[in-house]
Coordinates of N, CA and C in Angstrom, one line a residue:
X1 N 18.7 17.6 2.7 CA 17.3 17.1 2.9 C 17.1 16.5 4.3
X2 N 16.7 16.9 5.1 CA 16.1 16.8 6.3 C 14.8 16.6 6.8
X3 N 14.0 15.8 7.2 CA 12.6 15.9 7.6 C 12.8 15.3 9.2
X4 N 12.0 15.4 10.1 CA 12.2 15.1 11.3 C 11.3 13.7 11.8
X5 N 10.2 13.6 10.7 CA 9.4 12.0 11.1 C 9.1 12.3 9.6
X6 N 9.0 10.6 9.0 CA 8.9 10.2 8.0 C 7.2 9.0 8.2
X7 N 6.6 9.3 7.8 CA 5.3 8.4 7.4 C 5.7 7.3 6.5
X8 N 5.7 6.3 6.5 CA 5.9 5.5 6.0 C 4.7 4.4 5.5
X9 N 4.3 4.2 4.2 CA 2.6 3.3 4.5 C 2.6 2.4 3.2
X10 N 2.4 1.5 3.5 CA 1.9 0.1 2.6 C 0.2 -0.5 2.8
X11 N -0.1 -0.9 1.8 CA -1.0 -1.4 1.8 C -1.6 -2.7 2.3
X12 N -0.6 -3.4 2.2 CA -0.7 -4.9 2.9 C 0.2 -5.1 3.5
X13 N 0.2 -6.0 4.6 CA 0.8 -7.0 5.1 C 2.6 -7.2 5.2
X14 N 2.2 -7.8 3.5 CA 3.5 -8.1 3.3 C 4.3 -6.5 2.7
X15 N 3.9 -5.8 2.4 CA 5.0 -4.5 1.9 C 5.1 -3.7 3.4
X16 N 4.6 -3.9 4.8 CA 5.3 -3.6 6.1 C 6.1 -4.3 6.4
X17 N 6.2 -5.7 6.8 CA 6.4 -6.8 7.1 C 8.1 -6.7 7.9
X18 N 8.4 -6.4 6.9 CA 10.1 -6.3 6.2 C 11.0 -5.1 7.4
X19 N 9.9 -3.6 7.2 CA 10.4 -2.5 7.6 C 10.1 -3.5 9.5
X20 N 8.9 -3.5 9.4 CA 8.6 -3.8 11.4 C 9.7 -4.1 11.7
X21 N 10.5 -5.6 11.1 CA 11.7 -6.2 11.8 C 13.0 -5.8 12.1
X22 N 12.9 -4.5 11.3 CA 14.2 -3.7 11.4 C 14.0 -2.4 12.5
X23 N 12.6 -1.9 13.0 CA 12.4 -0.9 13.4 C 12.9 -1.1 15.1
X24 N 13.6 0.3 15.7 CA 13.8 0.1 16.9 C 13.1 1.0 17.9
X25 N 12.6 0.8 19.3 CA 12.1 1.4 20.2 C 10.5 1.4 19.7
X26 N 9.9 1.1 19.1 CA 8.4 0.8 18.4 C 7.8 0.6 19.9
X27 N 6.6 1.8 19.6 CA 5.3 1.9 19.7 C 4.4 1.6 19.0
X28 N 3.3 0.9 19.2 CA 2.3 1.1 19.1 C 0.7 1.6 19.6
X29 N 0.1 1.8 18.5 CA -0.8 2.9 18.7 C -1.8 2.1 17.8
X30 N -3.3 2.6 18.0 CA -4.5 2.4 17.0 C -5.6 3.1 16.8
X31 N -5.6 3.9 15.6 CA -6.4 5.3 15.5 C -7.2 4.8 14.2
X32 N -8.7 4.7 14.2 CA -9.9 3.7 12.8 C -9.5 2.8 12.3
X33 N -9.4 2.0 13.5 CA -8.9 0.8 13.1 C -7.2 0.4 12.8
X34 N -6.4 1.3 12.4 CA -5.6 1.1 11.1 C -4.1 1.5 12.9
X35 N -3.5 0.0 12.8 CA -2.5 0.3 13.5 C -1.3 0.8 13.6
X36 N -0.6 2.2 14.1 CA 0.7 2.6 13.9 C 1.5 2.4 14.4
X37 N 3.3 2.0 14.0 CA 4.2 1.9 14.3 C 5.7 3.0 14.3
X38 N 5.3 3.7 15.4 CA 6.2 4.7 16.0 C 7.5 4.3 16.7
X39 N 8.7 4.8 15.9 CA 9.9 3.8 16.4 C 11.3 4.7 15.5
X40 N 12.3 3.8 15.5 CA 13.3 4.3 14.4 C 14.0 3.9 13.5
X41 N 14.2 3.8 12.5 CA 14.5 3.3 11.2 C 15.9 3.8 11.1
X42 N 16.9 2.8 11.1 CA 18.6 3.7 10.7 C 18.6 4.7 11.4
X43 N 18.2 4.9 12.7 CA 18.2 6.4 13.4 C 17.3 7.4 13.1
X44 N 16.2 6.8 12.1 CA 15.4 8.0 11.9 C 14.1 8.1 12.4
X45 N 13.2 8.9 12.8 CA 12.2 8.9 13.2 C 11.2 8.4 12.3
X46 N 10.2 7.3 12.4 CA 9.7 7.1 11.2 C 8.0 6.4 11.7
X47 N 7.0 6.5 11.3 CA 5.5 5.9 11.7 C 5.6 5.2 10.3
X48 N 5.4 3.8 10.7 CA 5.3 2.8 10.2 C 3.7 1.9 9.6
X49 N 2.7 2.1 9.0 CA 1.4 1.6 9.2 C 0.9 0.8 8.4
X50 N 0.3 0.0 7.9 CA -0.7 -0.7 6.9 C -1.9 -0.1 6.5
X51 N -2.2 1.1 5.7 CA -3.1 1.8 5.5 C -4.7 0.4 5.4
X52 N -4.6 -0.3 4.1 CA -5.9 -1.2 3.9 C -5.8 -0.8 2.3
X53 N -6.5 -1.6 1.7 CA -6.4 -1.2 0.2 C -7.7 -0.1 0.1
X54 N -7.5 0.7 -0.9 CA -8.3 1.4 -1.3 C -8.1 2.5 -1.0
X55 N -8.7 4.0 -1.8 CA -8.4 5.2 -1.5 C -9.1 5.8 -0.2
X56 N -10.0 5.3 0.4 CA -10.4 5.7 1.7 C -9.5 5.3 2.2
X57 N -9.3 4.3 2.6 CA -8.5 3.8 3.4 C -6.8 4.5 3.7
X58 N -6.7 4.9 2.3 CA -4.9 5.2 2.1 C -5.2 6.7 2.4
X59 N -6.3 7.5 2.2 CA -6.6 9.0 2.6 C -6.4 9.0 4.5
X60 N -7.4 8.2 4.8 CA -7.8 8.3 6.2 C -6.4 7.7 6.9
X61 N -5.6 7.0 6.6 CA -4.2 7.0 7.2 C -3.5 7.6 7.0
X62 N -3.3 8.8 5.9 CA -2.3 9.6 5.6 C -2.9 10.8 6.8
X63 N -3.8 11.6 6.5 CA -4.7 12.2 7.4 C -4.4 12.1 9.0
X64 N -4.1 10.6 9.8 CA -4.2 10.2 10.9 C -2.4 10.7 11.3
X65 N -1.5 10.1 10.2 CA -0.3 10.2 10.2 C 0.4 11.8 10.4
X66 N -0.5 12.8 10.0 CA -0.1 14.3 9.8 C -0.9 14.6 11.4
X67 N -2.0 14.5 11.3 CA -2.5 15.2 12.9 C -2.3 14.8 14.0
X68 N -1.8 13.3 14.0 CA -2.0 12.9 15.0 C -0.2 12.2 15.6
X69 N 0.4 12.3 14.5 CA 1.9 11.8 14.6 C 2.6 12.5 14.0
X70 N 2.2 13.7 13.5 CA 3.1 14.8 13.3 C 4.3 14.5 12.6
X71 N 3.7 13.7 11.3 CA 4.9 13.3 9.8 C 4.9 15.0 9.2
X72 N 6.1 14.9 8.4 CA 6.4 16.1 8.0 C 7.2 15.3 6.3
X73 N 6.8 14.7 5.9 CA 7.0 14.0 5.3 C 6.8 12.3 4.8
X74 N 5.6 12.0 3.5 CA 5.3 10.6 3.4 C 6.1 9.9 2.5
X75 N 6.0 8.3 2.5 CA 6.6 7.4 1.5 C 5.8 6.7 1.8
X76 N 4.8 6.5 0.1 CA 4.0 5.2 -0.2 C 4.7 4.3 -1.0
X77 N 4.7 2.9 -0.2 CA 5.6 1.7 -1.2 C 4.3 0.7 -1.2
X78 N 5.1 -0.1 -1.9 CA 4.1 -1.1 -2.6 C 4.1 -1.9 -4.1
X79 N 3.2 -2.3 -4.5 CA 3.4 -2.9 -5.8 C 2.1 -2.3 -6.5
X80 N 2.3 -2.7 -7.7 CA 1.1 -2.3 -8.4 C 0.9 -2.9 -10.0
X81 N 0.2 -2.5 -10.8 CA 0.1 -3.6 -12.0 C 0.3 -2.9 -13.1
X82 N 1.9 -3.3 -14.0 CA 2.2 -2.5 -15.5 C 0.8 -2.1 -16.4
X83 N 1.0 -0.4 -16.5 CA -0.2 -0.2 -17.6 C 1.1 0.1 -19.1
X84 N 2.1 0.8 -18.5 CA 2.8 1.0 -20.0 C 3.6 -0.4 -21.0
X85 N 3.3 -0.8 -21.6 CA 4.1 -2.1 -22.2 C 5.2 -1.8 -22.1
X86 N 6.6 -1.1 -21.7 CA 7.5 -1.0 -22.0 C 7.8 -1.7 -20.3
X87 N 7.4 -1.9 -19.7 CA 7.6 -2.1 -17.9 C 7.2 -3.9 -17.7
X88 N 7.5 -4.5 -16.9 CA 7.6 -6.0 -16.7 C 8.1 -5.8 -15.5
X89 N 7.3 -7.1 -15.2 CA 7.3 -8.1 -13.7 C 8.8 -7.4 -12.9
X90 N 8.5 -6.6 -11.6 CA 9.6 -6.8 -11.1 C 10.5 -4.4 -11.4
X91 N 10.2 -4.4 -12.4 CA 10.6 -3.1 -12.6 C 9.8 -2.3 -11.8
X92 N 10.3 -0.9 -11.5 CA 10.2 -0.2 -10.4 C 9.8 0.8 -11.0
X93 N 8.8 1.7 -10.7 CA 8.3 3.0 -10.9 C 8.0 3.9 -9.6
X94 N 8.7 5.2 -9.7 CA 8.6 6.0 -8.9 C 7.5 7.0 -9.4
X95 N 7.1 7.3 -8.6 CA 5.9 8.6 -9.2 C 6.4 9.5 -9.3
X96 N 6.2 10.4 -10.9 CA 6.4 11.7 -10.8 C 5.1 12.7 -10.8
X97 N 3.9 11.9 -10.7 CA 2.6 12.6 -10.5 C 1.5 11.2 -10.5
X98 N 0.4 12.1 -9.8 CA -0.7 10.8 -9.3 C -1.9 11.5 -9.7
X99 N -2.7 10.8 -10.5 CA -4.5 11.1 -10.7 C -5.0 9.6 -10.5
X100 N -6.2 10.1 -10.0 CA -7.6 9.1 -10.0 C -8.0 8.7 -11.4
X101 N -7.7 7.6 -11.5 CA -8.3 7.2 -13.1 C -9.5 7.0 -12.9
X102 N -10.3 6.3 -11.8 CA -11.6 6.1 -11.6 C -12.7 7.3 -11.4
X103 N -12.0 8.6 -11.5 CA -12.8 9.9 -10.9 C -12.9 10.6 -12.3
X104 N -14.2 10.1 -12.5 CA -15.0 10.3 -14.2 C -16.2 11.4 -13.9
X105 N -16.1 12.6 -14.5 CA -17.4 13.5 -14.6 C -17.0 13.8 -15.7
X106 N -17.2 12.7 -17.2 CA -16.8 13.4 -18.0 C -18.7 13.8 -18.8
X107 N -19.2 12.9 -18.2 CA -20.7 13.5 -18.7 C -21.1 15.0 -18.1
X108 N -20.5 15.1 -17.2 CA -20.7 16.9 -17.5 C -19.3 17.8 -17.8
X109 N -18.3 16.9 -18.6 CA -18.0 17.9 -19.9 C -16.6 17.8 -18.7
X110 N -16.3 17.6 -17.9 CA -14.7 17.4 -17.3 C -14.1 16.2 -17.4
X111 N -12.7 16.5 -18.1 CA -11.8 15.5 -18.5 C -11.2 14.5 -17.1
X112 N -11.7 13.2 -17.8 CA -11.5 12.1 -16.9 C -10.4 12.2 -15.7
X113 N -10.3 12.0 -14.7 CA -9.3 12.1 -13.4 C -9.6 13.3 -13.3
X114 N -10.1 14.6 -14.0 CA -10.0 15.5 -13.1 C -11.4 15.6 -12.0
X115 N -10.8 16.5 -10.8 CA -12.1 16.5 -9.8 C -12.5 17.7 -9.5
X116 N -14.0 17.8 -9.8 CA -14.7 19.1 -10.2 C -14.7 20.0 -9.2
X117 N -14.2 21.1 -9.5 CA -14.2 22.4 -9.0 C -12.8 22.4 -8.0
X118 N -12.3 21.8 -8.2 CA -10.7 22.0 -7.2 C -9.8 22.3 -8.1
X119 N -9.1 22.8 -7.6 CA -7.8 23.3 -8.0 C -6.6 22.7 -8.9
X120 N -6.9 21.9 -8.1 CA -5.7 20.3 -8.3 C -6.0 19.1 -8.5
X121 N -6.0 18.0 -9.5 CA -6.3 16.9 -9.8 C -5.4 15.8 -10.3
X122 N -4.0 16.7 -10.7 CA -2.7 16.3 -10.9 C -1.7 16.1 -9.8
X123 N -1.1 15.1 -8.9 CA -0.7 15.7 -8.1 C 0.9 15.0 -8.2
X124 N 2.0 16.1 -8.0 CA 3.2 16.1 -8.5 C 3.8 15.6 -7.3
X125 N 4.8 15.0 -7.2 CA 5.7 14.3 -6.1 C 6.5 15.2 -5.8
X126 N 7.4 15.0 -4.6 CA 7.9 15.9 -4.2 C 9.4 15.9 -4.7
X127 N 10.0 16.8 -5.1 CA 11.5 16.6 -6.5 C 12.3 16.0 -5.3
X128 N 12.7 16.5 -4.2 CA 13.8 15.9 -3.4 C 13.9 13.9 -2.9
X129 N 12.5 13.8 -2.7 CA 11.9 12.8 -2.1 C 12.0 11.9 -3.4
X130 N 11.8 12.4 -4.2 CA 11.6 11.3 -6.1 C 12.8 11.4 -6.0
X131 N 13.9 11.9 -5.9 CA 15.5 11.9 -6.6 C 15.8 11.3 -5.6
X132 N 15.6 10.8 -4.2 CA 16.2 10.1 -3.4 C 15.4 8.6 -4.0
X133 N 14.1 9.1 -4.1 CA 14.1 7.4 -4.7 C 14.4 6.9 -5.5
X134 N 14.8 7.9 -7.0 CA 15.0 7.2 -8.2 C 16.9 7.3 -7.9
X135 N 17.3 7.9 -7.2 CA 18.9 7.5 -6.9 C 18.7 5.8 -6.0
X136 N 18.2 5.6 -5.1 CA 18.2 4.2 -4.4 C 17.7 3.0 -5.6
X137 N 16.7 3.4 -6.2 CA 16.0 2.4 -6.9 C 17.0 2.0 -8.0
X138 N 17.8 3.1 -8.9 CA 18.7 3.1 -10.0 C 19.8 1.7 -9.3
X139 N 20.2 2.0 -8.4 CA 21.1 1.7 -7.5 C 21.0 0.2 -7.2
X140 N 20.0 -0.3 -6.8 CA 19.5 -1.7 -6.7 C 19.1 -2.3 -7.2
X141 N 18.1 -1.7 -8.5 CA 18.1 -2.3 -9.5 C 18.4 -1.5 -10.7
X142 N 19.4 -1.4 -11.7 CA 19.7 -0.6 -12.4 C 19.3 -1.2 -14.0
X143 N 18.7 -0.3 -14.6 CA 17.9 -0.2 -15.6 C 16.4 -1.1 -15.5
X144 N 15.9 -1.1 -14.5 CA 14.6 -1.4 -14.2 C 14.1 -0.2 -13.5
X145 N 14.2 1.2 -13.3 CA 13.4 2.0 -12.8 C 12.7 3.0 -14.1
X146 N 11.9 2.9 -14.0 CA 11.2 4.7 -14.3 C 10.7 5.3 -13.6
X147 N 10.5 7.1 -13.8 CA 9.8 7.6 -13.5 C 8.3 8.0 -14.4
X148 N 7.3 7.9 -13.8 CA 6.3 8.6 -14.5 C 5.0 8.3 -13.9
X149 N 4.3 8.6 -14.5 CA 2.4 8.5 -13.8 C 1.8 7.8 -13.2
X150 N 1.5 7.4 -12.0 CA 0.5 6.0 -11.3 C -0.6 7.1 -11.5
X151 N -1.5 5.5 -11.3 CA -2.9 5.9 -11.2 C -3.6 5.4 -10.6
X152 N -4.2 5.7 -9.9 CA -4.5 4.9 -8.9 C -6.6 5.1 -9.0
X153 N -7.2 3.7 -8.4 CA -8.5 3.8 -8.5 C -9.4 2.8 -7.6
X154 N -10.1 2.6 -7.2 CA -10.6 1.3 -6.5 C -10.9 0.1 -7.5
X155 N -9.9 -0.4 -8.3 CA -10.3 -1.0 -9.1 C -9.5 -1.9 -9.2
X156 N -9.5 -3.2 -9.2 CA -8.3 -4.4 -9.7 C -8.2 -4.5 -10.9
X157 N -7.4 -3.9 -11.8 CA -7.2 -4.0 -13.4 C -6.9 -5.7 -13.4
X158 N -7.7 -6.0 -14.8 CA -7.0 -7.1 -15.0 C -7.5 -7.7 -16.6
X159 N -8.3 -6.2 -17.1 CA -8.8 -6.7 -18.8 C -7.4 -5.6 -19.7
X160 N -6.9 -6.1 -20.5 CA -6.1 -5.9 -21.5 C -6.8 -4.3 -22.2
X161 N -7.9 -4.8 -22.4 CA -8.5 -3.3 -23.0 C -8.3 -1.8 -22.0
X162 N -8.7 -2.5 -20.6 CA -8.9 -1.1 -20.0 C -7.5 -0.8 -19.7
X163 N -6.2 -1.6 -19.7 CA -5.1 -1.6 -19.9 C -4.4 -0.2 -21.0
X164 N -4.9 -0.7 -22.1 CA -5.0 0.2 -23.3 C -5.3 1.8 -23.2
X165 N -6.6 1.3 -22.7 CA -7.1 3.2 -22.0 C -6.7 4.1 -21.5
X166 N -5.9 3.5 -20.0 CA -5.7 3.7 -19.0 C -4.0 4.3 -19.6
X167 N -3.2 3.9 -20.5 CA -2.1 4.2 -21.1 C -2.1 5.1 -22.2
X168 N -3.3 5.0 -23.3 CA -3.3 6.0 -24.6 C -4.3 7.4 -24.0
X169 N -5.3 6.9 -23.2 CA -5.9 8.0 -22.2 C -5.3 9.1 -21.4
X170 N -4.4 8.2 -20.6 CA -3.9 8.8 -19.3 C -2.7 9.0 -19.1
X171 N -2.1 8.3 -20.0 CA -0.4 8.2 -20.3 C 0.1 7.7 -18.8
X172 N -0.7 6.5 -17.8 CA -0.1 6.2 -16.8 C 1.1 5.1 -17.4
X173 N 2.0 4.9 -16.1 CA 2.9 3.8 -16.2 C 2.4 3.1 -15.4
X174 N 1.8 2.6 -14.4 CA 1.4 1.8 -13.6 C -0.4 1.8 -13.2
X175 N -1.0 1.1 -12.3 CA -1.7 1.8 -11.8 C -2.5 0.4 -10.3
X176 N -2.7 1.2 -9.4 CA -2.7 0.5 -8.0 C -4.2 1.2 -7.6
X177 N -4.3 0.8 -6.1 CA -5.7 1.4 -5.2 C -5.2 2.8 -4.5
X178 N -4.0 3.0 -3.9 CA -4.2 4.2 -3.2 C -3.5 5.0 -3.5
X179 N -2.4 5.0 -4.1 CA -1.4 6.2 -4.6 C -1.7 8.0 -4.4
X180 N -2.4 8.2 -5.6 CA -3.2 9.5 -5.8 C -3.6 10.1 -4.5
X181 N -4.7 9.0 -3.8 CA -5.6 9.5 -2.5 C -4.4 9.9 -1.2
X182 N -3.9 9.2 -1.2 CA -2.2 9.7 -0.2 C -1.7 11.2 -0.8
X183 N -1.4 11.3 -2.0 CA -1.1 12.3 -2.8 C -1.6 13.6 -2.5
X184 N -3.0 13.7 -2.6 CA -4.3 14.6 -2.4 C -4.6 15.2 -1.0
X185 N -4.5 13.8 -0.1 CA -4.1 14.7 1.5 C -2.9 15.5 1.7
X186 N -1.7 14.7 1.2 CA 0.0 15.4 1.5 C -1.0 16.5 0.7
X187 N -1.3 16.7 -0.5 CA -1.1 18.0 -1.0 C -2.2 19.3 -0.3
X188 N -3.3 18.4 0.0 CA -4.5 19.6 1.3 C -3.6 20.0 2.2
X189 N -2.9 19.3 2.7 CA -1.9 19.6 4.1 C -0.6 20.4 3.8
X190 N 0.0 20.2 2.2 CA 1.0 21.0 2.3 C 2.2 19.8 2.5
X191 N 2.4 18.5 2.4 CA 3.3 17.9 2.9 C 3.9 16.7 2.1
X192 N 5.1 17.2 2.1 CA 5.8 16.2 0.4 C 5.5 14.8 0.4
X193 N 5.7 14.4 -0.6 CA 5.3 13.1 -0.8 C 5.7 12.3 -1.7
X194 N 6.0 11.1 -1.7 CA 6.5 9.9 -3.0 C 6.3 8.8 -3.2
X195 N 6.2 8.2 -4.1 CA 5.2 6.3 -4.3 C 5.9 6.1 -5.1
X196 N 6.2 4.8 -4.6 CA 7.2 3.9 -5.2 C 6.6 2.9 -5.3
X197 N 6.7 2.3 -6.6 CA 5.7 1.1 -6.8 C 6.5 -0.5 -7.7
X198 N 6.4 -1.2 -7.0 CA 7.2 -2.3 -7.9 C 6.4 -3.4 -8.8
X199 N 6.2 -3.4 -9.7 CA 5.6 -4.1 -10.8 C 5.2 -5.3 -10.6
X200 N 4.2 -5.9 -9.9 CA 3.8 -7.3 -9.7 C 3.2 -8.1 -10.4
X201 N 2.2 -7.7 -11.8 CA 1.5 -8.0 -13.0 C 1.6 -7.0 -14.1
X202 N 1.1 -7.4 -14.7 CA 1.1 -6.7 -16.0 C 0.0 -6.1 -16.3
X203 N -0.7 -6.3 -15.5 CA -2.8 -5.6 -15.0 C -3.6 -6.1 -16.7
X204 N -3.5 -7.4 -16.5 CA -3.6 -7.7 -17.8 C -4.7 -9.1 -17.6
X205 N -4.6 -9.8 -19.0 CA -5.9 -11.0 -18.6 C -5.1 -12.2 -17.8
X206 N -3.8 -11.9 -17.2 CA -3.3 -13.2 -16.9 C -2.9 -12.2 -14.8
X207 N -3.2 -11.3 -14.4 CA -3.3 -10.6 -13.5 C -3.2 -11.6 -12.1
X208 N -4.3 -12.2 -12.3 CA -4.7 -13.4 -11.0 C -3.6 -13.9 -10.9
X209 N -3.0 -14.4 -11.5 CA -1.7 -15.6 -11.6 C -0.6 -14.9 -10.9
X210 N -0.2 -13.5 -11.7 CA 1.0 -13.0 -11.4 C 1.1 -12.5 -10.2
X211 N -0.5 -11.8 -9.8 CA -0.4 -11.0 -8.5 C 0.3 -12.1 -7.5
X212 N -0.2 -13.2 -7.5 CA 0.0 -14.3 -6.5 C 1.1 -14.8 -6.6
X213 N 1.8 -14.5 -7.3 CA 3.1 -15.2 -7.6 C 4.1 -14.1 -7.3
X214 N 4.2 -12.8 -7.7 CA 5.1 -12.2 -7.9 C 5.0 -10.9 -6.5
X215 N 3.6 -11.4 -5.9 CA 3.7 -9.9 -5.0 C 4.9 -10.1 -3.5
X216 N 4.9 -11.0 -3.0 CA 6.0 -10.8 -2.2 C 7.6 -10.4 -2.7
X217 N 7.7 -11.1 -4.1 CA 8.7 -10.2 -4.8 C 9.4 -9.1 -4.5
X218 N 7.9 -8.4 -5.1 CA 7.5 -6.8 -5.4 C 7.5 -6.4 -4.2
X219 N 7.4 -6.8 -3.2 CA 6.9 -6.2 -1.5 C 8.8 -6.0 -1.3
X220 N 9.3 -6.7 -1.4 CA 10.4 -7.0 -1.1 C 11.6 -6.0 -2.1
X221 N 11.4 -5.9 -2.7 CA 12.4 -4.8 -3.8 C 11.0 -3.3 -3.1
X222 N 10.5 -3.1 -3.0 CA 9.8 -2.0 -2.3 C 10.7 -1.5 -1.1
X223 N 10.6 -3.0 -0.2 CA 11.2 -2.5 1.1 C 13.1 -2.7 1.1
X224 N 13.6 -3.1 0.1 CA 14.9 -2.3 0.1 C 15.2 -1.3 -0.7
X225 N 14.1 -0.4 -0.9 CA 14.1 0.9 -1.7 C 14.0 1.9 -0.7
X226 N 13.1 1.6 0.1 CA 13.2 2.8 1.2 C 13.9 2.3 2.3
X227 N 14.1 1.0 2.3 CA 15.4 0.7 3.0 C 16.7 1.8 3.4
X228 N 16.7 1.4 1.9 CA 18.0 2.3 1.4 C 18.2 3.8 1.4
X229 N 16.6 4.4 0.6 CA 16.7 5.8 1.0 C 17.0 6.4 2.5
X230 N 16.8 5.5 3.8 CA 16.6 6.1 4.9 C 17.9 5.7 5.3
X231 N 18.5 4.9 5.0 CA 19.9 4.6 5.3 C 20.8 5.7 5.1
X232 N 20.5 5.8 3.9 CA 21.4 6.7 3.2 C 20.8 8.4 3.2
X233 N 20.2 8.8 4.4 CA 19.6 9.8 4.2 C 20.5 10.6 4.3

């Protein structure tokens, strides 16, 4: 498995944070706002950035990363909030596929997440890039990983009911702001992709509390997951 620059993108702050201080020979650059860090990770070639929350935001930096820095390969890390009950604070979910839970035309008769008249609304991870993650993740934290569905939406879950939905509906395991939208460009472009997400609430009625408590955590078991994948590439 070989890729020659790796995209690398978090949403906040704290889920870069970690990688910046390890990166060497770093450039920077600023393309809509959104600043990138061009440099090397364990010897690898890697663009380092803070997309912004939300699926614009996480499209339009994935987008910037392929035309203009010439990734040939992404990793979205981050945290995000348990929709399956079987997952808690702290456990790790790698994506084996991404839909928009928020992307509803079911009043004209299309099943929820899907997006009308495209091709594709499901979008599958890339098998090499998931088995590198779910081999690192197993590894660091073992018997805290799954694989299976994020969902991603402009939405902060945090009612127990829509919780419910979002799991007997959608059969997600997690669900965050940009996942999917990252997903959807790699896949217009042609260009593998993986989201790794570490569990910082339960996206439930006690949400507020945990996010704030538990997201540096979660930022932190993110960034020695891809730590490790690029180490060990």
């Amino acid at each position: 498995m070989s890729y020659d620059k790796i995209g690398i993108i978090g949403a906040m702050k704290e889920e870069i944070a970690l990688f910046l201080g390890q990166m060497e020979q770093v450039q920077i650059s600023e393309k809509a706002k959104i600043q990138f860090m061009d440099g090397f990770f364990h010897g690898k070639k890697v663009v380092l950035c803070k997309s912004g929350v939300g699926k614009v935001n996480a499209a339009v930096t994935t987008q910037i990363l392929i035309d203009s820095f010439g990734v040939d390969a992404i990793i979205f890390t981050g945290v995000a909030g348990a929709v399956d009950p079987g997952l808690n604070v702290g456990d790790i979910v790698v994506a084996s596929e991404l839909l928009q839970h928020d992307m509803d035309v079911t009043a004209l008769g299309f099943p929820r997440g899907t997006i009308p008249f495209e091709d594709i609304s499901l979008f599958v991870t890339d098998e090499r890039l998931r088995q590198a993650a779910v081999e690192a993740s197993t590894e660091l934290f073992p018997g805290r990983v799954h694989v299976g569905r994020i969902l991603s939406g402009d939405q902060f879950i945090a009612s127990r009911e829509t919780v419910a939905k979002l799991y007997s509906e959608l059969q997600g395991a997690c669900t965050e702001m940009e996942g999917a939208a990252v997903a959807q460009v790699c896949a217009m472009n042609s260009i593998p992709q993986v989201v790794i997400r570490s569990m910082s609430d339960k996206a439930d009625g006690s949400a507020e509390v945990n996010f704030a408590e538990f997201t540096v955590l979660a930022s932190e078991n993110s960034s020695r997951i891809v730590n490790h994948i690029l180490k060990n590439w």
